[in-house]
Coordinates of C-alpha atoms in Angstrom, one line a residue:
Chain V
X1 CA 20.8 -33.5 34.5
X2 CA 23.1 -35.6 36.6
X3 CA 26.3 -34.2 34.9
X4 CA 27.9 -33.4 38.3
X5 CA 28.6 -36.8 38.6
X6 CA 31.8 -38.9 37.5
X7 CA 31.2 -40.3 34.3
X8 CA 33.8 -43.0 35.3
X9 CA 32.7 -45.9 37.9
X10 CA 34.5 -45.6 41.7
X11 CA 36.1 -48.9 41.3
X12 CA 37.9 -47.4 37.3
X13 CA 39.1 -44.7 39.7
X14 CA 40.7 -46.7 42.2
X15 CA 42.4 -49.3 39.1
X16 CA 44.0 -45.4 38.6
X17 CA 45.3 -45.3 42.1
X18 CA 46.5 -49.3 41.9
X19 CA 47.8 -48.5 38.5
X20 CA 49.8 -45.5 39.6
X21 CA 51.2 -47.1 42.8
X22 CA 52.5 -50.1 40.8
X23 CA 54.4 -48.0 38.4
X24 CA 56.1 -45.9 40.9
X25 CA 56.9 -49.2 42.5
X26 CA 58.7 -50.6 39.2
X27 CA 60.7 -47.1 38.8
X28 CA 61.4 -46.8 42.3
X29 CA 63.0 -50.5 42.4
X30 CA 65.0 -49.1 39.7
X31 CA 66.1 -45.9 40.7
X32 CA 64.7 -43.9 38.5
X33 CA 63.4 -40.5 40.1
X34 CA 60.2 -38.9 39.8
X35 CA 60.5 -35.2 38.6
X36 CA 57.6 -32.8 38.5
X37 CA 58.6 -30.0 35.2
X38 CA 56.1 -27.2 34.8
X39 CA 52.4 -27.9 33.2
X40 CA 52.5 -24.1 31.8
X41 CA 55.1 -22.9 29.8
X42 CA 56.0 -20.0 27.7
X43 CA 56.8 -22.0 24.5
X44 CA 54.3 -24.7 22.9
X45 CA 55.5 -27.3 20.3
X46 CA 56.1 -27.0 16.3
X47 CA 54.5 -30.6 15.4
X48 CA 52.3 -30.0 12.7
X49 CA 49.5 -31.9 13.6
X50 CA 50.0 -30.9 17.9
X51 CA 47.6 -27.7 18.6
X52 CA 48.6 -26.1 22.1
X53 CA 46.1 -24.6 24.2
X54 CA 47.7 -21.1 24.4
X55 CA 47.2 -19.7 27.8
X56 CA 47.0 -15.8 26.9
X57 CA 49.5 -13.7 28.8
X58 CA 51.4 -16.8 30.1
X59 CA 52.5 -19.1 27.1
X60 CA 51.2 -22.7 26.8
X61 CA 49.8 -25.8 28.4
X62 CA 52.3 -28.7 27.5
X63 CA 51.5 -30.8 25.3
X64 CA 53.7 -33.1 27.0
X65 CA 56.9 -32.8 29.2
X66 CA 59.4 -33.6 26.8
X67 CA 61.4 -30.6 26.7
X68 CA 61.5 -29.5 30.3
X69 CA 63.0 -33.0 31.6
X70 CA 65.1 -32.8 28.8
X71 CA 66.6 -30.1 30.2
X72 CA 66.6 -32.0 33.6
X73 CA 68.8 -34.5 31.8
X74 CA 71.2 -32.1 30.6
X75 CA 71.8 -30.5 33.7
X76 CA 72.9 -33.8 35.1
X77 CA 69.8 -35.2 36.8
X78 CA 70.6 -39.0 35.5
X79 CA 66.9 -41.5 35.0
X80 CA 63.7 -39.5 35.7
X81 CA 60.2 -39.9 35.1
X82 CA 57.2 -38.2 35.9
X83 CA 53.4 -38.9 35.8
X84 CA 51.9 -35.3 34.2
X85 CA 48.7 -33.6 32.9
X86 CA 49.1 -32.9 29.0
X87 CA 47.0 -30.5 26.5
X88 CA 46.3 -31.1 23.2
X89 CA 44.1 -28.3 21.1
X90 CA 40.8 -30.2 19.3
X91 CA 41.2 -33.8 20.2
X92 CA 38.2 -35.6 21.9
X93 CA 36.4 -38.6 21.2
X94 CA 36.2 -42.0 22.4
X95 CA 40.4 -42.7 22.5
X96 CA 40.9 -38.8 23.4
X97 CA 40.7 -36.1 25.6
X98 CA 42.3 -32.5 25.5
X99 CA 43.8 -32.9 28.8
X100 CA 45.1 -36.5 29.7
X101 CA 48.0 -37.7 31.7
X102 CA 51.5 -39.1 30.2
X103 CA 54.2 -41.6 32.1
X104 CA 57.2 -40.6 30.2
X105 CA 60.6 -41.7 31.6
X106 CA 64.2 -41.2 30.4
X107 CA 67.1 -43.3 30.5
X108 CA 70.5 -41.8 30.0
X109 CA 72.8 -44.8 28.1
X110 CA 69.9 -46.9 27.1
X111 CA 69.7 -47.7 23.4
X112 CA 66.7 -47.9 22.0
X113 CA 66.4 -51.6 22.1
X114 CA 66.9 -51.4 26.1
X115 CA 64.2 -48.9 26.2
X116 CA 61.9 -51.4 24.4
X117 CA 62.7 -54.1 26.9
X118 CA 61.9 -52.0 29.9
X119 CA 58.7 -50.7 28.5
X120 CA 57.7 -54.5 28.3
X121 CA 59.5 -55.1 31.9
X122 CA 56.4 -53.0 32.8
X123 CA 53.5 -53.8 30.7
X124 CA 53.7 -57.3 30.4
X125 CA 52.9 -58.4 33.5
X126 CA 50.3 -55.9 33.9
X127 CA 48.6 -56.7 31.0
X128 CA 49.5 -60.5 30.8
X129 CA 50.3 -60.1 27.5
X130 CA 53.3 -61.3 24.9
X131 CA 55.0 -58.9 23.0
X132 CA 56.1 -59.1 19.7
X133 CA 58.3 -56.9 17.3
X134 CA 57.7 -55.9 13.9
X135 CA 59.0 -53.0 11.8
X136 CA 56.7 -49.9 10.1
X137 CA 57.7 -50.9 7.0
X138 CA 56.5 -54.7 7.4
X139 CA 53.8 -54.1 9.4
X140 CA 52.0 -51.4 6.8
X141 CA 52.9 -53.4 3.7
X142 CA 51.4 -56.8 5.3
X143 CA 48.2 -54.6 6.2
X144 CA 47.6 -52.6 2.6
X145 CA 49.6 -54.0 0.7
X146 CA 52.0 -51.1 -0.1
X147 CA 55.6 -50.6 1.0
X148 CA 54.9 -47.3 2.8
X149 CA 59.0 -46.4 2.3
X150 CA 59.6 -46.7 -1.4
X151 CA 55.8 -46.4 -2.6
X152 CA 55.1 -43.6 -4.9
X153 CA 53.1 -41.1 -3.3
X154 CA 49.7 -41.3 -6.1
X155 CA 50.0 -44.9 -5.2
X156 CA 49.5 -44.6 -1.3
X157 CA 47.3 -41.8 -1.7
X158 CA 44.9 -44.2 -4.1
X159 CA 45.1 -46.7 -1.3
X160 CA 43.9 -44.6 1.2
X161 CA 41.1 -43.1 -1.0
X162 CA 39.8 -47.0 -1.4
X163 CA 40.1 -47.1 2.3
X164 CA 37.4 -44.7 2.7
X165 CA 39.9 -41.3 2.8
X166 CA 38.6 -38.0 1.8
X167 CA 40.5 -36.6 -1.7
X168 CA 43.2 -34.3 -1.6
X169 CA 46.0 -35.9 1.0
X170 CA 49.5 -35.4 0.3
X171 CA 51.8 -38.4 1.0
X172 CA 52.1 -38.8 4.8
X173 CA 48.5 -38.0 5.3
X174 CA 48.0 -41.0 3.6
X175 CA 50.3 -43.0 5.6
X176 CA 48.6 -41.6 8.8
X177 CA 45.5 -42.2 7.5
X178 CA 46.0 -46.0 6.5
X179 CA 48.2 -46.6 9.7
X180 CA 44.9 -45.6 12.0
X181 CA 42.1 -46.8 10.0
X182 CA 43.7 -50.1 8.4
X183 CA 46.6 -51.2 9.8
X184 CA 45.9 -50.2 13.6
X185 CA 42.6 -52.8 13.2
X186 CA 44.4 -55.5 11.9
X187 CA 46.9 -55.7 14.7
X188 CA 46.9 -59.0 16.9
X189 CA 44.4 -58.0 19.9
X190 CA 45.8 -60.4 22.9
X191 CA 49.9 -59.0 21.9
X192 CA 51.6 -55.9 23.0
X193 CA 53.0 -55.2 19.6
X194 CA 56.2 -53.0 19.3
X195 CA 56.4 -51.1 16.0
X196 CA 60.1 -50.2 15.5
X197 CA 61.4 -48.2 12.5
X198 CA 59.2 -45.5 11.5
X199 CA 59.9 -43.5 8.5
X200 CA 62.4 -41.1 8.4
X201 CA 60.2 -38.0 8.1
X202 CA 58.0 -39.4 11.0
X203 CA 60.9 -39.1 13.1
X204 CA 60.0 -36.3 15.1
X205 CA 62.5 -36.0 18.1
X206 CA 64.1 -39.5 17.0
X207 CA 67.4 -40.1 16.2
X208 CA 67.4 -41.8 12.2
X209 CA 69.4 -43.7 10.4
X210 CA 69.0 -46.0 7.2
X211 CA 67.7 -49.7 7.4
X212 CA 68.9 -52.7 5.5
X213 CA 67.4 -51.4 2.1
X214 CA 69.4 -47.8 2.7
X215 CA 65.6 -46.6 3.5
X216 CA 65.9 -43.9 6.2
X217 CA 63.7 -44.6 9.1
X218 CA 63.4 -42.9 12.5
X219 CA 64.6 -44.6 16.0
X220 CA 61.4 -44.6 16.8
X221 CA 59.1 -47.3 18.7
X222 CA 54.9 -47.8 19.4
X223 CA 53.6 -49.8 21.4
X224 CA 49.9 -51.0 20.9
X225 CA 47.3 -53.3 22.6
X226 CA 43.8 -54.3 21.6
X227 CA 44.1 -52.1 18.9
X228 CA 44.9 -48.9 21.0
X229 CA 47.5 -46.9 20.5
X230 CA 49.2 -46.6 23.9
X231 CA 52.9 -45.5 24.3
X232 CA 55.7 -43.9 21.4
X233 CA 59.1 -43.8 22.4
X234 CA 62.3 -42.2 20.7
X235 CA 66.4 -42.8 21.3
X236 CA 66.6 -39.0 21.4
X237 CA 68.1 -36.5 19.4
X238 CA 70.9 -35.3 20.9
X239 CA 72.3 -32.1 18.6
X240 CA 71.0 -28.7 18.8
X241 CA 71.4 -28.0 15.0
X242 CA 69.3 -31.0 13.7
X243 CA 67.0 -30.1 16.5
X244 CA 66.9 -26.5 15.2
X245 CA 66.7 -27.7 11.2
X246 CA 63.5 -29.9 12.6
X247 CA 61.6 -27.1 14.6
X248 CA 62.4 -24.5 11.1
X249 CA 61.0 -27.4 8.7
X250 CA 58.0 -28.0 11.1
X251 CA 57.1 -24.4 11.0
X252 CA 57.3 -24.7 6.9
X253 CA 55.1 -27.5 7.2
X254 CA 52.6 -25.6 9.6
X255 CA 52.1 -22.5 7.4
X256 CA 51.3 -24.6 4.2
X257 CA 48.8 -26.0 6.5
X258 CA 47.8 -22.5 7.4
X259 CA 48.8 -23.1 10.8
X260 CA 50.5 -20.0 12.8
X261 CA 54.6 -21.0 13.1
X262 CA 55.5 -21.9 16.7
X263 CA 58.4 -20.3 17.7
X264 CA 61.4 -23.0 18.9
X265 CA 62.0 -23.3 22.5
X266 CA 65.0 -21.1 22.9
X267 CA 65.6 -23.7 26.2
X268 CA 65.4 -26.8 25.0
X269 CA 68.0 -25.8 21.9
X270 CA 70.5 -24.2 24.6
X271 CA 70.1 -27.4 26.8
X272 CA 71.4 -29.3 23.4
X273 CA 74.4 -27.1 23.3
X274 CA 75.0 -27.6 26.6
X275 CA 75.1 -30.9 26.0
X276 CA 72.4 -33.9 26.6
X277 CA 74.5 -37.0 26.6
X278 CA 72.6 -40.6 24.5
X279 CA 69.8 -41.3 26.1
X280 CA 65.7 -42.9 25.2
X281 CA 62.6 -41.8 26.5
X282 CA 58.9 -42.8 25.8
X283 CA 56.0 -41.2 26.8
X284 CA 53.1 -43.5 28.0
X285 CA 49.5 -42.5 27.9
X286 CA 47.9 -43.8 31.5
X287 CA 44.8 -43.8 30.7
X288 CA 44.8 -45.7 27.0
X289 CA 46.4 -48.1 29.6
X290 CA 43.8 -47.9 32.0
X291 CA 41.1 -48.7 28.8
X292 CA 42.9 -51.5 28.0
X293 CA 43.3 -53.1 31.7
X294 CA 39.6 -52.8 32.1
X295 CA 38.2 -53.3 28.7
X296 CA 36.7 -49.9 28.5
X297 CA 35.8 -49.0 25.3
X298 CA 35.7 -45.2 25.7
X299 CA 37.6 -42.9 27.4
X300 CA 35.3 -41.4 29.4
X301 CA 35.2 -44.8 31.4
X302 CA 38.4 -44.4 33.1
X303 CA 38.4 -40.5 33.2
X304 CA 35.7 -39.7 36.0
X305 CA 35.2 -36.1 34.5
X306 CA 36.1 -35.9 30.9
X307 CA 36.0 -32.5 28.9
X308 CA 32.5 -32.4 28.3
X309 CA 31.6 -32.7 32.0
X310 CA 35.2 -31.0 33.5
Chain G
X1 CA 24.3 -20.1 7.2
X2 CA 27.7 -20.1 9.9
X3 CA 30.2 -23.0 8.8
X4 CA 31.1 -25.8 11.2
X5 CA 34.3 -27.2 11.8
X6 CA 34.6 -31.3 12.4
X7 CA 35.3 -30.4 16.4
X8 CA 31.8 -28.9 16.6
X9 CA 29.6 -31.9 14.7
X10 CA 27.5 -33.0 17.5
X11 CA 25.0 -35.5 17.1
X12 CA 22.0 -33.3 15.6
X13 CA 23.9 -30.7 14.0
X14 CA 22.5 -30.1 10.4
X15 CA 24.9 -29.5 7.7
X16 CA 25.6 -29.6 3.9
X17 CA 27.1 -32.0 2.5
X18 CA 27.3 -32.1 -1.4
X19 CA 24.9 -30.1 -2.0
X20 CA 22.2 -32.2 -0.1
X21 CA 21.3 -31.4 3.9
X22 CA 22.5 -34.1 6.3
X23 CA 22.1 -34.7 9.9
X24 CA 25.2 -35.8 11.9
X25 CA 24.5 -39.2 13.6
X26 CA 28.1 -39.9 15.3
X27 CA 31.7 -38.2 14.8
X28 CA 34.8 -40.5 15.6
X29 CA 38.3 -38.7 16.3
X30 CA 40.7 -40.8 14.8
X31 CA 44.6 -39.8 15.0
X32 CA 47.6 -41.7 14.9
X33 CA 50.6 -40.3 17.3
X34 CA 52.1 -37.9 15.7
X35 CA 50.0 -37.8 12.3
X36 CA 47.3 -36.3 10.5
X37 CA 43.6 -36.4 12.9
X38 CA 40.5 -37.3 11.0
X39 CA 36.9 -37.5 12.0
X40 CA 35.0 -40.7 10.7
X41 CA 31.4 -39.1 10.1
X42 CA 28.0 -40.8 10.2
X43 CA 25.4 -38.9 9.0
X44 CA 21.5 -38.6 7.7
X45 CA 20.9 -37.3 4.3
X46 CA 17.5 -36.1 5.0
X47 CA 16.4 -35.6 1.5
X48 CA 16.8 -39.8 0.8
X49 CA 16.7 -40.7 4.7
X50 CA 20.5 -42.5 3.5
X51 CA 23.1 -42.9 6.2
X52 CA 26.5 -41.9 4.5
X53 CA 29.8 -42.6 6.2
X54 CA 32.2 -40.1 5.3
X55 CA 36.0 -39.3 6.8
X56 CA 37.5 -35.6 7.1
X57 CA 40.6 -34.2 7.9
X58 CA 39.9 -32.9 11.1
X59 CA 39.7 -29.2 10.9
X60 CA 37.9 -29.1 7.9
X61 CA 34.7 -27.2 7.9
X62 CA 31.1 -27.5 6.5
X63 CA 28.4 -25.0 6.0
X64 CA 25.2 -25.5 8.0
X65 CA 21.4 -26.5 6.6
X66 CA 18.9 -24.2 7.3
X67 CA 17.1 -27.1 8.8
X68 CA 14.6 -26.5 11.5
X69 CA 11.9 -28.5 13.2
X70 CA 8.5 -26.6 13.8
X71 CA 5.7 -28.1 15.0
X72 CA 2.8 -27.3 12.6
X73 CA -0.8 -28.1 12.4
X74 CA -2.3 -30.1 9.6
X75 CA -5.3 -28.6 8.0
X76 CA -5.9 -30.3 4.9
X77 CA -4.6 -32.4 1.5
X78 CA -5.8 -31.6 -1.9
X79 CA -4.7 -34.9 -3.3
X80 CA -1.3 -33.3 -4.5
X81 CA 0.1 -31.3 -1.6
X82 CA -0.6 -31.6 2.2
X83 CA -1.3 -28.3 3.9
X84 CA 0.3 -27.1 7.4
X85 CA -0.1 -23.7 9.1
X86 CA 2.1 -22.2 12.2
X87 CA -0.9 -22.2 15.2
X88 CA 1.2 -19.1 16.5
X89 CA 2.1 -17.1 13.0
X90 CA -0.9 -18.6 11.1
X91 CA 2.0 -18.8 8.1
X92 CA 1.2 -21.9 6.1
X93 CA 3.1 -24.3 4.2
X94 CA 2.2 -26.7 1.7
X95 CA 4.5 -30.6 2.1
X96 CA 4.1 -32.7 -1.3
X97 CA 3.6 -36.5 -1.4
X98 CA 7.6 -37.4 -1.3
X99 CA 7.7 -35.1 2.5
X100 CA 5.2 -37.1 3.5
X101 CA 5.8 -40.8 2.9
X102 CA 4.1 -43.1 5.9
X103 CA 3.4 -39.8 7.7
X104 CA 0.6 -39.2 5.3
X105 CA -1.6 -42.4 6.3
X106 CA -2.1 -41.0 9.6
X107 CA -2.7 -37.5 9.2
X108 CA -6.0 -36.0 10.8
X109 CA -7.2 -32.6 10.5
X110 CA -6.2 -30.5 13.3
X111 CA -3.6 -33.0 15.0
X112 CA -0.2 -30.9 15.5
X113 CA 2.4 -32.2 13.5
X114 CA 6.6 -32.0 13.6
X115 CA 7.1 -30.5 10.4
X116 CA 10.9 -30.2 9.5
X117 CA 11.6 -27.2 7.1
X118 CA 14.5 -26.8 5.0
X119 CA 15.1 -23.7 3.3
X120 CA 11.7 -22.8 4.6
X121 CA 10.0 -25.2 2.9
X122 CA 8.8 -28.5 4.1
X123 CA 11.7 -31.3 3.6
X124 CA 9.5 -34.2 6.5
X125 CA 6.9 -34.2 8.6
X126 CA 6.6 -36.3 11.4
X127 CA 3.1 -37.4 13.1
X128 CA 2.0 -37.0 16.4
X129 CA 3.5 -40.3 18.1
X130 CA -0.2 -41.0 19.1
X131 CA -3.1 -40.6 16.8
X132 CA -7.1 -41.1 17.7
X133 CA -9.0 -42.1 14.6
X134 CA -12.3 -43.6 13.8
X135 CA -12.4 -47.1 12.1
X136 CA -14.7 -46.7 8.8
X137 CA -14.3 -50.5 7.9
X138 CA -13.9 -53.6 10.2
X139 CA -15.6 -57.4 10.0
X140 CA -18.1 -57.8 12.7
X141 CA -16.3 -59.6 15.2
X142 CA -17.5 -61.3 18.4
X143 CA -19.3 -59.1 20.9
X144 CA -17.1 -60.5 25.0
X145 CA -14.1 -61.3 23.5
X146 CA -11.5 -59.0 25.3
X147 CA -8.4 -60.8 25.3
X148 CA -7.4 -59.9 21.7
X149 CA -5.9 -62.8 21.0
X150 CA -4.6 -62.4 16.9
X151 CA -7.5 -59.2 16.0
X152 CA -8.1 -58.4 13.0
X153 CA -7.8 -55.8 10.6
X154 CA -9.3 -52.7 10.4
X155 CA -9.2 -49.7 8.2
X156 CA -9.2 -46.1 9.7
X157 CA -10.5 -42.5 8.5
X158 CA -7.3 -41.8 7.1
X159 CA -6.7 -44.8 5.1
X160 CA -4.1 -46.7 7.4
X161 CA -5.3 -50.6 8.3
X162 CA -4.0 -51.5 12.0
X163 CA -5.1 -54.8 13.2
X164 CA -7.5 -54.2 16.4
X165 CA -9.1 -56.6 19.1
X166 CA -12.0 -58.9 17.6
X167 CA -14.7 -56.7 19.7
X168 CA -13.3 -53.4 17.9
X169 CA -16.0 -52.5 15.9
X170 CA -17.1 -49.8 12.6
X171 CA -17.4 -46.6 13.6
X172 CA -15.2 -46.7 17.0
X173 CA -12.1 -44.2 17.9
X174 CA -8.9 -45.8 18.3
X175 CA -5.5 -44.7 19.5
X176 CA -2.7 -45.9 17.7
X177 CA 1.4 -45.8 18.0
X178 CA 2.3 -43.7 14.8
X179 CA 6.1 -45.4 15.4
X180 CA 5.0 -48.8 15.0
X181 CA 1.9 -48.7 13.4
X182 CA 0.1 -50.5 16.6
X183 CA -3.0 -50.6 18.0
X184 CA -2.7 -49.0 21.8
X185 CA -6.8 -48.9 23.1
X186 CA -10.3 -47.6 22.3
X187 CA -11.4 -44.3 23.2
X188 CA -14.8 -44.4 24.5
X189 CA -17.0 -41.8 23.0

């Protein structure tokens, strides 16, 4: 067996190092500073469908460092980023792995739609491609046909079974499912398409509020590439007791799973009464962005030892 | 039999899948963000040798086949079943006509066979990859001519008709490619 050897080639590690110089270059130019916020922590996350890697006797591996520099930003620290390992429970395959790295930056007094525009300040010109902006709403009803915020719920869940989806999904499962199987493919290869508006209940640590048709949708953004998936951005929620409400009706959605409750990060809710003032961050996945620069096709071809060989 | 869940299908792994055994071919991860995972499945009904694409929730479990390959030796057909016996336990099994398909045309006494049991009983059997046997019917073909240019047909012990160089003749033992049905070279007696 030659699985002691990097499954990625030299030259896909050092686009890494060229990747990761050039975006400390763009923050540095702009005075954001690089943080570095603990990788092991005593509380995980309460998303339903994100599965810490419990470490026993110490807490969690992050799934990402979202709380932590929140608390940076409450305490005063003004635009931060940082470039840091994340764990996800159970997901591997080509686009995946359970330990992968994040960009994710904050910007205290950006909007969302200032956000956007700096995420495209940077990819664009690494990528060479155009962006373009479209909503959820009119992105997933050009793709299936069905207007994913006013549908009825056996209607989406009929389109997704003649999509190829197993039986039995509730509402948003079908959502998730058609977004990832139909309307992730149909998306314009050669564009960096920004999905704005998700719905309300995909909001997660978004801000919402109600579009044109008094739908509520989240103050959320994607951003995708050649069909990849590779950066989701929020204009944060800033107040503890929506933040609290969100972590309690997570848990009620984890046990009907059958999922064990996570309990809420005592911190992050205490940082919120403290006080986080407006702010946007987005958390960028470096190496979907790294498959994307060099055409790889799986993500073992940019990560030179991947779970399987770690 | 244990249950599997969709982070454990591997390429191989023998499971059951309404109510038939399958053999996973590939397992995608598929997950959007924040939503639902799934696991796009490819696998081999081994009863109908179908390839079914199916999608899961991820997380979702099913039980295992008691599927296992043995290598068996063939010992003889009596025109309904084809009879195998374990060369270590001496236990024999007996594979019918719809186990057998091609495999049956070039099935010699003796030759060690992969004989793939579900349940304990025979669900395929593979042949060796290479098989000698003796051609019982050819035309005469011209005696120097070695380069083999087109052949011609020939019909073997078993029943299987492989096309052979023209200077093959009746009653010679050749060695043929079970995969592709080919002639691969005489075997001088």
């Amino acid at each position: 067996m030659n699985d002691w050897s990097p499954s990625a080639t030299l030259e896909a590690v050092k686009a890494r190092a060229d990747l990761l110089r050039t975006v400390r270059a763009f923050f540095d130019e702009r005075a954001v500073m690089e943080v570095r916020t603990p990788h092991l922590a005593a509380h995980g996350v309460t998303d339903e469908h994100i599965d810490g890697i419990e470490v026993p006797g110490y807490g969690w591996l992050q799934s990402s460092p979202e709380y932590h520099m929140k608390r940076l930003l409450a305490a005063g620290s003004g635009p931060i980023y940082q470039i840091a390992p994340a764990f996800r429970h159970g997901e591997a395959g080509g686009r995946h792995n359970p330990e992968f790295t994040l960009l994710e930056w904050y910007r205290p007094g950006f909007d969302l739609a200032a956000l956007v525009q700096e995420c495209v300040e940077l990819l664009a010109p690494i990528l060479g491609a155009a962006p373009r902006s479209v909503t959820f709403r009119a992105l997933f009803a050009d793709a299936t046909g069905e207007d994913p915020l006013s549908a009825r719920a056996d209607t989406l869940v009929a389109r997704a079974e003649a999509a190829g989806a197993p039986a039995g999904l509730d509402y948003r499962q079908a959502v998730d499912f058609l977004m990832a199987t139909v309307v992730e493919p149909s998306l314009d290869r050669d564009a960096l398409t920004v999905v704005t508006d998700f719905p309300g209940w995909a909001a997660a640590l978004a801000q919402t509020r109600e579009d044109d048709d008094g739908a509520l949708v989240a103050r959320r953004f994607e951003i995708y590439h050649r069909h990849l998936e590779l950066a989701n951005g929020y204009q944060e929620l800033t107040d503890a007791d929506e933040q609290q409400r969100r972590f309690d009706a997570d848990n009620a959605r984890r046990r009907a799973a059958g999922k064990p409750a996570m309990p809420a990060d005592r911190y992050l809710l205490a940082a919120l009464q403290a006080g986080l003032a407006p702010c946007s961050g987005v958390a960028l996945g470096i190496e979907r962005l790294q498959m994307v620069l060099t055409g790889a096709t799986r993500i073992e071809q940019v990560l030179p030892f991947p779970i399987q060989r770690a | 039999m244990a249950s599997y869940s969709t982070n454990e299908f591997k390429s191989g792994l023998k499971v059951m899948f309404e109510g038939d055994p399958c053999s996973i071919l590939e397992n995608e991860f598929v997950k959007p963000g924040k939503g639902q995972a799934f696991n796009r499945v490819r696998m081999r009904n081994l009863k109908s040798g179908k390839v079914w694409e199916r999608t899961f929730k991820s997380g979702e479990s099913l039980e295992g086949a008691d599927v296992m390959d043995v290598t068996m030796q063939y010992l003889y057909s009596d025109g309904e079943f084809w009879h195998f016996m374990d060369p270590t336990s001496f236990e024999q099994k007996a594979a019918d006509s719809a186990a057998l398909g091609d495999s049956k045309q070039w099935l010699k006494e003796e030759d060690l066979c992969e004989v793939t049991l579900y349940n304990g009983e025979p669900l395929s059997v593979s042949p060796p990859n290479f098989v000698e046997l003796e051609i019982v019917e050819t035309d005469p073909g011209l005696k120097g001519d070695t380069a083999g240019t087109g052949g011609k047909p020939a019909t073997l012990s078993t029943g299987a008709v492989v096309r052979v160089p023209l200077f093959v003749q009746t009653g010679e033992v050749v060695k043929v490619d079970t995969r592709t049905g080919e002639y691969v070279g005489r075997i001088k007696g």
